[in-house]
Amino acid sequence: MGAGPGLPALLAREQFAFLRRDRGAWADHLARARAFLGEGLRGATGPALVLGAGSGLEVPWSLAPRGTTGWDADPTSRIRTLLRHGRWVPWVQADLTGGMADLAAAARRSARQPWSGRVRGTRSSARRLAGLMASLRPEAAPLGAWIRAHRPAAILAANVMGQFGVMAERAVTSAFGGHLPDWGEEDDPLDPALRAWTARAVTAFLARLAESGAPLWLLHDRGVLFGSARVELGPPAEPWTAQLRATEALEADDPLCGVDVARAFPGRRVAEPVRWLWPVGPGQVHVVEALRVDGQ
C-alpha cells in the first residue's frame, strides 16, 4: 500500500507549475516584492531567516547578511537559489506548518479500505476525514524550535502563508486518488474543514513569529480574485476587500481563511500594510500584502 507523494514532492510539482507560467505581467510585482524583502535584508543586524524562500524569484539574496538561512520544503529550492543567485546558503527543508504529515496521514486512513488498501475516495470517506480534521492542531513546532535555537536577527516570510491551504488541499486530493468526491448541490464537508485547518496553521505560524521578538517582513497573498473583470485598488482600507474597485462582480477567495495578520502581534508596532495587484495568469489576480512588524 503506497503512501502517495509526500510534501516535498507536492511542493516540487507546485513550484514547477508556478515557474512555467507566463511571467510577462509579473514585472511590477517582482520589483515591489524584491524591494520590500530587500529592505528587510539590508536592515538585518545579523543572519536572517527567509521563510518560503523558494527558487529565489522574489528574494534578493545578494543583500542577505552572511549566514542567512533559507527555509522551504521544496527539495529543488536550494539548488534553484544557487543557480539564480550564485549563493549556496544554509537551508532548512521542512514543513512550516508542522502539521502537514498528520493531515496527509489522516487523509490516507480515511480514503483507503483497511482490509485491501484500495482508495475509497467516497463521500463517507470525506465526511470521516472532515470529522478527524477538527482534532488536528498544526503548531509550527519545528519553526519555533529553530527560532529559539538560532535567534535570527530578522525574519522574512516570502509569500508562503497563502500556500498553506493550497498544499493542504493538494495533500488531501492526492490521498483520495487525485480527485475529491463530487457533492453536486450538497454542502461539501471538506471545504470548511480545510479552511478551519488552514486558519489554525496560519495562526500558529504567526504565533511562532511573534514569539521570536525579531523584526518581521511579511509578504503574502491577502486575496485571490477570479474572473475577467478589470480590477484596481482604491485607497488603503480594512478589510482588504474594501479596497477593490471592479467593473463587475468578482469571485474573491481569502487564502488566510479569515486570519487578520496585523492583529497577531499585540504590543508590537505594525506598519500600515501596503497592497498591490499581481496578475498571476488569465482570470486570476492576487492581492499581495506587504506588512512590516518592528522587533521587540
PDB file of C-alpha atoms in Angstrom:
ATOM      1  CA  MET A   1       0.000   0.000   0.000  1.00  0.00           C
ATOM      2  CA  GLY A   2       1.714   3.198  -1.174  1.00  0.00           C
ATOM      3  CA  ALA A   3       1.704   6.310   0.929  1.00  0.00           C
ATOM      4  CA  GLY A   4       1.385   8.658  -2.026  1.00  0.00           C
ATOM      5  CA  PRO A   5       3.581  11.687  -2.707  1.00  0.00           C
ATOM      6  CA  GLY A   6       4.840  13.493   0.369  1.00  0.00           C
ATOM      7  CA  LEU A   7       5.036  17.225   0.957  1.00  0.00           C
ATOM      8  CA  PRO A   8       8.400  17.710  -0.836  1.00  0.00           C
ATOM      9  CA  ALA A   9       7.052  16.057  -3.993  1.00  0.00           C
ATOM     10  CA  LEU A  10       3.836  18.088  -3.878  1.00  0.00           C
ATOM     11  CA  LEU A  11       5.797  21.311  -3.411  1.00  0.00           C
ATOM     12  CA  ALA A  12       8.164  20.457  -6.252  1.00  0.00           C
ATOM     13  CA  ARG A  13       5.173  19.955  -8.579  1.00  0.00           C
ATOM     14  CA  GLU A  14       3.682  23.258  -7.441  1.00  0.00           C
ATOM     15  CA  GLN A  15       6.960  25.100  -7.975  1.00  0.00           C
ATOM     16  CA  PHE A  16       7.436  23.697 -11.477  1.00  0.00           C
ATOM     17  CA  ALA A  17       3.861  24.621 -12.443  1.00  0.00           C
ATOM     18  CA  PHE A  18       4.339  28.105 -10.967  1.00  0.00           C
ATOM     19  CA  LEU A  19       7.579  28.774 -12.850  1.00  0.00           C
ATOM     20  CA  ARG A  20       6.131  27.531 -16.151  1.00  0.00           C
ATOM     21  CA  ARG A  21       3.506  30.277 -16.171  1.00  0.00           C
ATOM     22  CA  ASP A  22       3.798  33.250 -18.499  1.00  0.00           C
ATOM     23  CA  ARG A  23       5.602  35.821 -16.370  1.00  0.00           C
ATOM     24  CA  GLY A  24       5.276  38.725 -18.796  1.00  0.00           C
ATOM     25  CA  ALA A  25       2.926  40.619 -16.466  1.00  0.00           C
ATOM     26  CA  TRP A  26       4.878  39.908 -13.278  1.00  0.00           C
ATOM     27  CA  ALA A  27       7.476  42.695 -13.551  1.00  0.00           C
ATOM     28  CA  ASP A  28       5.702  45.158 -11.238  1.00  0.00           C
ATOM     29  CA  HIS A  29       5.011  42.513  -8.598  1.00  0.00           C
ATOM     30  CA  LEU A  30       8.569  41.190  -8.636  1.00  0.00           C
ATOM     31  CA  ALA A  31      10.028  44.690  -8.367  1.00  0.00           C
ATOM     32  CA  ARG A  32       7.810  45.528  -5.391  1.00  0.00           C
ATOM     33  CA  ALA A  33       8.416  42.185  -3.669  1.00  0.00           C
ATOM     34  CA  ARG A  34      12.188  42.396  -4.097  1.00  0.00           C
ATOM     35  CA  ALA A  35      12.252  45.985  -2.849  1.00  0.00           C
ATOM     36  CA  PHE A  36      10.247  45.105   0.270  1.00  0.00           C
ATOM     37  CA  LEU A  37      12.194  41.956   1.139  1.00  0.00           C
ATOM     38  CA  GLY A  38      15.450  43.677   0.213  1.00  0.00           C
ATOM     39  CA  GLU A  39      14.740  46.391   2.764  1.00  0.00           C
ATOM     40  CA  GLY A  40      14.359  43.701   5.406  1.00  0.00           C
ATOM     41  CA  LEU A  41      17.632  42.019   4.438  1.00  0.00           C
ATOM     42  CA  ARG A  42      19.573  45.292   4.303  1.00  0.00           C
ATOM     43  CA  GLY A  43      18.320  46.287   7.734  1.00  0.00           C
ATOM     44  CA  ALA A  44      19.133  42.985   9.436  1.00  0.00           C
ATOM     45  CA  THR A  45      21.897  43.322  12.043  1.00  0.00           C
ATOM     46  CA  GLY A  46      22.961  39.689  11.618  1.00  0.00           C
ATOM     47  CA  PRO A  47      21.934  36.451   9.907  1.00  0.00           C
ATOM     48  CA  ALA A  48      18.268  36.466   8.952  1.00  0.00           C
ATOM     49  CA  LEU A  49      15.742  33.708   8.254  1.00  0.00           C
ATOM     50  CA  VAL A  50      13.869  33.636   4.924  1.00  0.00           C
ATOM     51  CA  LEU A  51      10.709  31.506   5.104  1.00  0.00           C
ATOM     52  CA  GLY A  52       9.223  30.225   1.872  1.00  0.00           C
ATOM     53  CA  ALA A  53      12.468  31.114   0.117  1.00  0.00           C
ATOM     54  CA  GLY A  54      11.524  29.036  -2.931  1.00  0.00           C
ATOM     55  CA  SER A  55      13.707  29.429  -6.001  1.00  0.00           C
ATOM     56  CA  GLY A  56      14.680  32.966  -5.014  1.00  0.00           C
ATOM     57  CA  LEU A  57      12.458  34.634  -7.597  1.00  0.00           C
ATOM     58  CA  GLU A  58      11.239  37.263  -5.117  1.00  0.00           C
ATOM     59  CA  VAL A  59      14.190  37.237  -2.699  1.00  0.00           C
ATOM     60  CA  PRO A  60      17.255  39.460  -3.443  1.00  0.00           C
ATOM     61  CA  TRP A  61      19.815  37.109  -1.906  1.00  0.00           C
ATOM     62  CA  SER A  62      22.708  39.428  -2.809  1.00  0.00           C
ATOM     63  CA  LEU A  63      21.529  41.693   0.054  1.00  0.00           C
ATOM     64  CA  ALA A  64      21.318  38.911   2.654  1.00  0.00           C
ATOM     65  CA  PRO A  65      23.806  39.029   5.549  1.00  0.00           C
ATOM     66  CA  ARG A  66      26.289  36.175   5.632  1.00  0.00           C
ATOM     67  CA  GLY A  67      24.798  33.160   7.395  1.00  0.00           C
ATOM     68  CA  THR A  68      21.211  33.961   6.422  1.00  0.00           C
ATOM     69  CA  THR A  69      19.170  30.756   6.215  1.00  0.00           C
ATOM     70  CA  GLY A  70      16.520  29.829   3.672  1.00  0.00           C
ATOM     71  CA  TRP A  71      13.578  27.601   4.595  1.00  0.00           C
ATOM     72  CA  ASP A  72      11.500  25.761   2.015  1.00  0.00           C
ATOM     73  CA  ALA A  73      10.153  22.207   1.896  1.00  0.00           C
ATOM     74  CA  ASP A  74      10.555  22.003  -1.893  1.00  0.00           C
ATOM     75  CA  PRO A  75      13.645  19.806  -2.441  1.00  0.00           C
ATOM     76  CA  THR A  76      14.615  21.760  -5.583  1.00  0.00           C
ATOM     77  CA  SER A  77      14.512  25.200  -3.950  1.00  0.00           C
ATOM     78  CA  ARG A  78      18.069  25.358  -2.635  1.00  0.00           C
ATOM     79  CA  ILE A  79      19.692  24.351  -5.917  1.00  0.00           C
ATOM     80  CA  ARG A  80      17.418  26.752  -7.825  1.00  0.00           C
ATOM     81  CA  THR A  81      18.510  29.557  -5.499  1.00  0.00           C
ATOM     82  CA  LEU A  82      22.138  28.657  -6.227  1.00  0.00           C
ATOM     83  CA  LEU A  83      21.524  28.729  -9.974  1.00  0.00           C
ATOM     84  CA  ARG A  84      19.623  32.033  -9.802  1.00  0.00           C
ATOM     85  CA  HIS A  85      21.796  33.900  -7.304  1.00  0.00           C
ATOM     86  CA  GLY A  86      25.115  32.072  -7.190  1.00  0.00           C
ATOM     87  CA  ARG A  87      24.869  31.532  -3.419  1.00  0.00           C
ATOM     88  CA  TRP A  88      24.831  28.182  -1.623  1.00  0.00           C
ATOM     89  CA  VAL A  89      23.113  29.305   1.558  1.00  0.00           C
ATOM     90  CA  PRO A  90      22.240  27.390   4.751  1.00  0.00           C
ATOM     91  CA  TRP A  91      18.875  25.705   4.243  1.00  0.00           C
ATOM     92  CA  VAL A  92      16.070  24.042   6.175  1.00  0.00           C
ATOM     93  CA  GLN A  93      13.853  21.684   4.172  1.00  0.00           C
ATOM     94  CA  ALA A  94      10.827  21.155   6.392  1.00  0.00           C
ATOM     95  CA  ASP A  95       7.096  21.770   6.642  1.00  0.00           C
ATOM     96  CA  LEU A  96       6.491  25.236   8.104  1.00  0.00           C
ATOM     97  CA  THR A  97       3.073  24.298   9.474  1.00  0.00           C
ATOM     98  CA  GLY A  98       4.406  21.317  11.404  1.00  0.00           C
ATOM     99  CA  GLY A  99       1.106  19.577  10.695  1.00  0.00           C
ATOM    100  CA  MET A 100       1.076  18.542   7.054  1.00  0.00           C
ATOM    101  CA  ALA A 101       2.261  14.976   7.757  1.00  0.00           C
ATOM    102  CA  ASP A 102      -0.555  14.414  10.270  1.00  0.00           C
ATOM    103  CA  LEU A 103      -3.090  15.795   7.794  1.00  0.00           C
ATOM    104  CA  ALA A 104      -1.816  13.565   4.985  1.00  0.00           C
ATOM    105  CA  ALA A 105      -1.857  10.506   7.276  1.00  0.00           C
ATOM    106  CA  ALA A 106      -5.435  11.219   8.351  1.00  0.00           C
ATOM    107  CA  ALA A 107      -6.455  11.641   4.711  1.00  0.00           C
ATOM    108  CA  ARG A 108      -4.852   8.320   3.738  1.00  0.00           C
ATOM    109  CA  ARG A 109      -6.556   6.500   6.612  1.00  0.00           C
ATOM    110  CA  SER A 110      -9.906   7.963   5.622  1.00  0.00           C
ATOM    111  CA  ALA A 111      -9.546   7.288   1.906  1.00  0.00           C
ATOM    112  CA  ARG A 112      -8.310   3.674   1.959  1.00  0.00           C
ATOM    113  CA  GLN A 113     -10.072   0.445   2.794  1.00  0.00           C
ATOM    114  CA  PRO A 114      -8.261  -1.075   5.805  1.00  0.00           C
ATOM    115  CA  TRP A 115      -8.630  -4.671   4.520  1.00  0.00           C
ATOM    116  CA  SER A 116      -7.442  -4.060   0.940  1.00  0.00           C
ATOM    117  CA  GLY A 117      -5.546  -0.770   0.951  1.00  0.00           C
ATOM    118  CA  ARG A 118      -7.506   0.391  -2.084  1.00  0.00           C
ATOM    119  CA  VAL A 119      -8.524   4.037  -2.291  1.00  0.00           C
ATOM    120  CA  ARG A 120     -12.162   4.606  -1.372  1.00  0.00           C
ATOM    121  CA  GLY A 121     -12.418   8.315  -2.061  1.00  0.00           C
ATOM    122  CA  THR A 122     -16.150   8.333  -1.384  1.00  0.00           C
ATOM    123  CA  ARG A 123     -18.447  10.808   0.308  1.00  0.00           C
ATOM    124  CA  SER A 124     -18.361   8.771   3.513  1.00  0.00           C
ATOM    125  CA  SER A 125     -14.549   8.906   3.436  1.00  0.00           C
ATOM    126  CA  ALA A 126     -14.679  12.662   3.012  1.00  0.00           C
ATOM    127  CA  ARG A 127     -17.116  13.022   5.919  1.00  0.00           C
ATOM    128  CA  ARG A 128     -14.873  10.883   8.091  1.00  0.00           C
ATOM    129  CA  LEU A 129     -11.822  12.988   7.240  1.00  0.00           C
ATOM    130  CA  ALA A 130     -13.715  16.223   7.904  1.00  0.00           C
ATOM    131  CA  GLY A 131     -14.510  14.918  11.380  1.00  0.00           C
ATOM    132  CA  LEU A 132     -10.908  13.858  12.030  1.00  0.00           C
ATOM    133  CA  MET A 133      -9.528  17.205  10.890  1.00  0.00           C
ATOM    134  CA  ALA A 134     -11.192  19.009  13.789  1.00  0.00           C
ATOM    135  CA  SER A 135      -8.694  17.332  16.134  1.00  0.00           C
ATOM    136  CA  LEU A 136      -5.586  18.194  14.088  1.00  0.00           C
ATOM    137  CA  ARG A 137      -3.510  21.046  15.500  1.00  0.00           C
ATOM    138  CA  PRO A 138      -0.707  22.312  13.261  1.00  0.00           C
ATOM    139  CA  GLU A 139       1.510  24.162  15.755  1.00  0.00           C
ATOM    140  CA  ALA A 140       4.555  25.086  13.614  1.00  0.00           C
ATOM    141  CA  ALA A 141       6.691  23.404  16.288  1.00  0.00           C
ATOM    142  CA  PRO A 142       9.813  22.858  14.104  1.00  0.00           C
ATOM    143  CA  LEU A 143       9.820  26.549  13.210  1.00  0.00           C
ATOM    144  CA  GLY A 144       9.506  27.597  16.844  1.00  0.00           C
ATOM    145  CA  ALA A 145      12.339  25.276  17.890  1.00  0.00           C
ATOM    146  CA  TRP A 146      14.639  26.558  15.150  1.00  0.00           C
ATOM    147  CA  ILE A 147      13.968  30.200  16.032  1.00  0.00           C
ATOM    148  CA  ARG A 148      14.690  29.581  19.718  1.00  0.00           C
ATOM    149  CA  ALA A 149      17.946  27.809  18.858  1.00  0.00           C
ATOM    150  CA  HIS A 150      19.256  30.333  16.322  1.00  0.00           C
ATOM    151  CA  ARG A 151      17.647  33.693  17.241  1.00  0.00           C
ATOM    152  CA  PRO A 152      17.671  35.244  13.743  1.00  0.00           C
ATOM    153  CA  ALA A 153      18.208  38.998  13.529  1.00  0.00           C
ATOM    154  CA  ALA A 154      15.199  39.342  11.207  1.00  0.00           C
ATOM    155  CA  ILE A 155      12.593  37.015   9.757  1.00  0.00           C
ATOM    156  CA  LEU A 156      11.179  37.367   6.259  1.00  0.00           C
ATOM    157  CA  ALA A 157       8.112  35.414   5.120  1.00  0.00           C
ATOM    158  CA  ALA A 158       8.342  35.350   1.337  1.00  0.00           C
ATOM    159  CA  ASN A 159       4.849  34.669   0.037  1.00  0.00           C
ATOM    160  CA  VAL A 160       4.361  31.435   1.973  1.00  0.00           C
ATOM    161  CA  MET A 161       1.295  31.804   4.241  1.00  0.00           C
ATOM    162  CA  GLY A 162      -1.130  31.820   1.340  1.00  0.00           C
ATOM    163  CA  GLN A 163       0.195  28.415   0.264  1.00  0.00           C
ATOM    164  CA  PHE A 164      -0.763  26.532   3.440  1.00  0.00           C
ATOM    165  CA  GLY A 165      -4.330  25.918   2.311  1.00  0.00           C
ATOM    166  CA  VAL A 166      -3.291  25.111  -1.261  1.00  0.00           C
ATOM    167  CA  MET A 167      -0.843  22.442  -0.119  1.00  0.00           C
ATOM    168  CA  ALA A 168      -3.325  21.027   2.405  1.00  0.00           C
ATOM    169  CA  GLU A 169      -5.929  20.584  -0.319  1.00  0.00           C
ATOM    170  CA  ARG A 170      -3.359  19.016  -2.640  1.00  0.00           C
ATOM    171  CA  ALA A 171      -2.297  16.558   0.083  1.00  0.00           C
ATOM    172  CA  VAL A 172      -5.907  15.506   0.688  1.00  0.00           C
ATOM    173  CA  THR A 173      -6.655  15.239  -3.041  1.00  0.00           C
ATOM    174  CA  SER A 174      -3.574  13.071  -3.549  1.00  0.00           C
ATOM    175  CA  ALA A 175      -4.646  10.746  -0.724  1.00  0.00           C
ATOM    176  CA  PHE A 176      -8.067  10.412  -2.363  1.00  0.00           C
ATOM    177  CA  GLY A 177      -6.534   9.193  -5.614  1.00  0.00           C
ATOM    178  CA  GLY A 178      -6.227  12.549  -7.371  1.00  0.00           C
ATOM    179  CA  HIS A 179      -9.806  13.779  -7.105  1.00  0.00           C
ATOM    180  CA  LEU A 180     -12.321  14.545  -4.381  1.00  0.00           C
ATOM    181  CA  PRO A 181     -15.979  13.432  -4.350  1.00  0.00           C
ATOM    182  CA  ASP A 182     -18.473  15.473  -6.359  1.00  0.00           C
ATOM    183  CA  TRP A 183     -21.111  16.801  -3.977  1.00  0.00           C
ATOM    184  CA  GLY A 184     -23.425  18.331  -6.542  1.00  0.00           C
ATOM    185  CA  GLU A 185     -25.946  20.519  -4.749  1.00  0.00           C
ATOM    186  CA  GLU A 186     -24.963  19.212  -1.310  1.00  0.00           C
ATOM    187  CA  ASP A 187     -22.572  21.029   1.005  1.00  0.00           C
ATOM    188  CA  ASP A 188     -19.006  19.719   0.818  1.00  0.00           C
ATOM    189  CA  PRO A 189     -17.876  18.933   4.408  1.00  0.00           C
ATOM    190  CA  LEU A 190     -14.200  19.048   3.453  1.00  0.00           C
ATOM    191  CA  ASP A 191     -14.255  22.699   2.392  1.00  0.00           C
ATOM    192  CA  PRO A 192     -14.993  24.178   5.855  1.00  0.00           C
ATOM    193  CA  ALA A 193     -12.735  21.551   7.466  1.00  0.00           C
ATOM    194  CA  LEU A 194      -9.819  22.514   5.212  1.00  0.00           C
ATOM    195  CA  ARG A 195     -10.423  26.211   5.773  1.00  0.00           C
ATOM    196  CA  ALA A 196     -10.513  25.730   9.549  1.00  0.00           C
ATOM    197  CA  TRP A 197      -7.270  23.697   9.420  1.00  0.00           C
ATOM    198  CA  THR A 198      -5.643  26.418   7.314  1.00  0.00           C
ATOM    199  CA  ALA A 199      -6.731  29.140   9.737  1.00  0.00           C
ATOM    200  CA  ARG A 200      -5.185  27.168  12.613  1.00  0.00           C
ATOM    201  CA  ALA A 201      -1.964  26.679  10.633  1.00  0.00           C
ATOM    202  CA  VAL A 202      -1.682  30.394   9.778  1.00  0.00           C
ATOM    203  CA  THR A 203      -2.462  31.398  13.379  1.00  0.00           C
ATOM    204  CA  ALA A 204       0.196  29.052  14.789  1.00  0.00           C
ATOM    205  CA  PHE A 205       2.759  30.217  12.224  1.00  0.00           C
ATOM    206  CA  LEU A 206       2.176  33.859  13.190  1.00  0.00           C
ATOM    207  CA  ALA A 207       2.379  32.956  16.889  1.00  0.00           C
ATOM    208  CA  ARG A 208       5.852  31.460  16.395  1.00  0.00           C
ATOM    209  CA  LEU A 209       6.928  34.632  14.579  1.00  0.00           C
ATOM    210  CA  ALA A 210       5.513  36.812  17.345  1.00  0.00           C
ATOM    211  CA  GLU A 211       7.405  34.797  19.989  1.00  0.00           C
ATOM    212  CA  SER A 212      10.697  35.419  18.181  1.00  0.00           C
ATOM    213  CA  GLY A 213      10.773  39.128  19.034  1.00  0.00           C
ATOM    214  CA  ALA A 214      12.640  39.700  15.744  1.00  0.00           C
ATOM    215  CA  PRO A 215      11.729  42.357  13.173  1.00  0.00           C
ATOM    216  CA  LEU A 216       9.351  40.769  10.673  1.00  0.00           C
ATOM    217  CA  TRP A 217       8.878  41.393   6.962  1.00  0.00           C
ATOM    218  CA  LEU A 218       5.742  39.575   5.870  1.00  0.00           C
ATOM    219  CA  LEU A 219       4.814  39.240   2.203  1.00  0.00           C
ATOM    220  CA  HIS A 220       1.716  37.178   1.406  1.00  0.00           C
ATOM    221  CA  ASP A 221      -1.346  36.758  -0.776  1.00  0.00           C
ATOM    222  CA  ARG A 222      -4.144  38.584   1.018  1.00  0.00           C
ATOM    223  CA  GLY A 223      -6.740  37.673  -1.554  1.00  0.00           C
ATOM    224  CA  VAL A 224      -7.171  35.807  -4.821  1.00  0.00           C
ATOM    225  CA  LEU A 225      -9.569  37.188  -7.438  1.00  0.00           C
ATOM    226  CA  PHE A 226     -11.102  35.178 -10.256  1.00  0.00           C
ATOM    227  CA  GLY A 227     -12.853  36.400 -13.384  1.00  0.00           C
ATOM    228  CA  SER A 228     -12.319  38.664 -16.353  1.00  0.00           C
ATOM    229  CA  ALA A 229     -13.428  41.952 -14.760  1.00  0.00           C
ATOM    230  CA  ARG A 230     -10.979  44.838 -14.743  1.00  0.00           C
ATOM    231  CA  VAL A 231      -9.953  45.493 -11.154  1.00  0.00           C
ATOM    232  CA  GLU A 232      -7.996  48.213  -9.368  1.00  0.00           C
ATOM    233  CA  LEU A 233      -7.158  49.023  -5.761  1.00  0.00           C
ATOM    234  CA  GLY A 234      -8.556  52.116  -4.105  1.00  0.00           C
ATOM    235  CA  PRO A 235      -7.082  53.929  -1.077  1.00  0.00           C
ATOM    236  CA  PRO A 236      -5.934  51.759   1.870  1.00  0.00           C
ATOM    237  CA  ALA A 237      -8.920  50.312   3.726  1.00  0.00           C
ATOM    238  CA  GLU A 238      -9.883  47.464   6.019  1.00  0.00           C
ATOM    239  CA  PRO A 239     -10.968  44.835   5.332  1.00  0.00           C
ATOM    240  CA  TRP A 240      -8.880  44.365   2.199  1.00  0.00           C
ATOM    241  CA  THR A 241     -11.993  43.771   0.089  1.00  0.00           C
ATOM    242  CA  ALA A 242     -12.994  47.420   0.698  1.00  0.00           C
ATOM    243  CA  GLN A 243     -10.043  48.471  -1.490  1.00  0.00           C
ATOM    244  CA  LEU A 244     -11.296  46.625  -4.555  1.00  0.00           C
ATOM    245  CA  ARG A 245     -12.616  48.633  -7.480  1.00  0.00           C
ATOM    246  CA  ALA A 246     -14.037  46.435 -10.244  1.00  0.00           C
ATOM    247  CA  THR A 247     -16.134  46.889 -13.362  1.00  0.00           C
ATOM    248  CA  GLU A 248     -18.311  43.890 -12.458  1.00  0.00           C
ATOM    249  CA  ALA A 249     -18.783  41.318  -9.730  1.00  0.00           C
ATOM    250  CA  LEU A 250     -15.701  39.373  -8.698  1.00  0.00           C
ATOM    251  CA  GLU A 251     -15.173  35.961  -7.169  1.00  0.00           C
ATOM    252  CA  ALA A 252     -12.777  36.550  -4.253  1.00  0.00           C
ATOM    253  CA  ASP A 253     -11.074  33.955  -2.074  1.00  0.00           C
ATOM    254  CA  ASP A 254      -9.280  34.536   1.224  1.00  0.00           C
ATOM    255  CA  PRO A 255      -6.186  32.265   1.329  1.00  0.00           C
ATOM    256  CA  LEU A 256      -5.614  33.169   5.013  1.00  0.00           C
ATOM    257  CA  CYS A 257      -9.123  31.930   5.883  1.00  0.00           C
ATOM    258  CA  GLY A 258     -10.158  34.897   7.999  1.00  0.00           C
ATOM    259  CA  VAL A 259      -6.926  35.403   9.959  1.00  0.00           C
ATOM    260  CA  ASP A 260      -6.048  39.081  10.469  1.00  0.00           C
ATOM    261  CA  VAL A 261      -2.246  39.163  10.249  1.00  0.00           C
ATOM    262  CA  ALA A 262      -1.807  42.607  11.815  1.00  0.00           C
ATOM    263  CA  ARG A 263      -3.704  41.563  14.966  1.00  0.00           C
ATOM    264  CA  ALA A 264      -1.313  38.672  15.621  1.00  0.00           C
ATOM    265  CA  PHE A 265       1.298  40.960  17.200  1.00  0.00           C
ATOM    266  CA  PRO A 266      -0.176  42.716  20.255  1.00  0.00           C
ATOM    267  CA  GLY A 267       2.225  45.179  21.819  1.00  0.00           C
ATOM    268  CA  ARG A 268       4.335  45.421  18.658  1.00  0.00           C
ATOM    269  CA  ARG A 269       4.364  48.318  16.205  1.00  0.00           C
ATOM    270  CA  VAL A 270       2.816  47.136  12.937  1.00  0.00           C
ATOM    271  CA  ALA A 271       3.179  49.393   9.902  1.00  0.00           C
ATOM    272  CA  GLU A 272       0.191  50.049   7.675  1.00  0.00           C
ATOM    273  CA  PRO A 273       0.019  47.252   5.095  1.00  0.00           C
ATOM    274  CA  VAL A 274       0.944  48.023   1.513  1.00  0.00           C
ATOM    275  CA  ARG A 275      -1.037  46.138  -1.126  1.00  0.00           C
ATOM    276  CA  TRP A 276      -0.808  45.722  -4.867  1.00  0.00           C
ATOM    277  CA  LEU A 277      -2.266  43.542  -7.619  1.00  0.00           C
ATOM    278  CA  TRP A 278      -0.364  40.651  -9.161  1.00  0.00           C
ATOM    279  CA  PRO A 279      -1.883  39.229 -12.382  1.00  0.00           C
ATOM    280  CA  VAL A 280      -0.694  35.632 -11.929  1.00  0.00           C
ATOM    281  CA  GLY A 281      -2.411  34.260 -15.014  1.00  0.00           C
ATOM    282  CA  PRO A 282      -5.528  34.607 -17.189  1.00  0.00           C
ATOM    283  CA  GLY A 283      -8.564  35.195 -14.996  1.00  0.00           C
ATOM    284  CA  GLN A 284      -6.553  35.119 -11.759  1.00  0.00           C
ATOM    285  CA  VAL A 285      -5.255  38.167  -9.886  1.00  0.00           C
ATOM    286  CA  HIS A 286      -3.684  38.073  -6.422  1.00  0.00           C
ATOM    287  CA  VAL A 287      -3.946  40.896  -3.907  1.00  0.00           C
ATOM    288  CA  VAL A 288      -0.475  40.929  -2.358  1.00  0.00           C
ATOM    289  CA  GLU A 289       0.110  42.433   1.084  1.00  0.00           C
ATOM    290  CA  ALA A 290       3.453  43.587   2.491  1.00  0.00           C
ATOM    291  CA  LEU A 291       3.480  44.097   6.262  1.00  0.00           C
ATOM    292  CA  ARG A 292       6.371  45.197   8.481  1.00  0.00           C
ATOM    293  CA  VAL A 293       6.417  44.440  12.212  1.00  0.00           C
ATOM    294  CA  ASP A 294       9.045  46.095  14.410  1.00  0.00           C
ATOM    295  CA  GLY A 295      11.182  43.958  16.694  1.00  0.00           C
ATOM    296  CA  GLN A 296      10.833  43.960  20.462  1.00  0.00           C
TER     297      GLN A 296
END
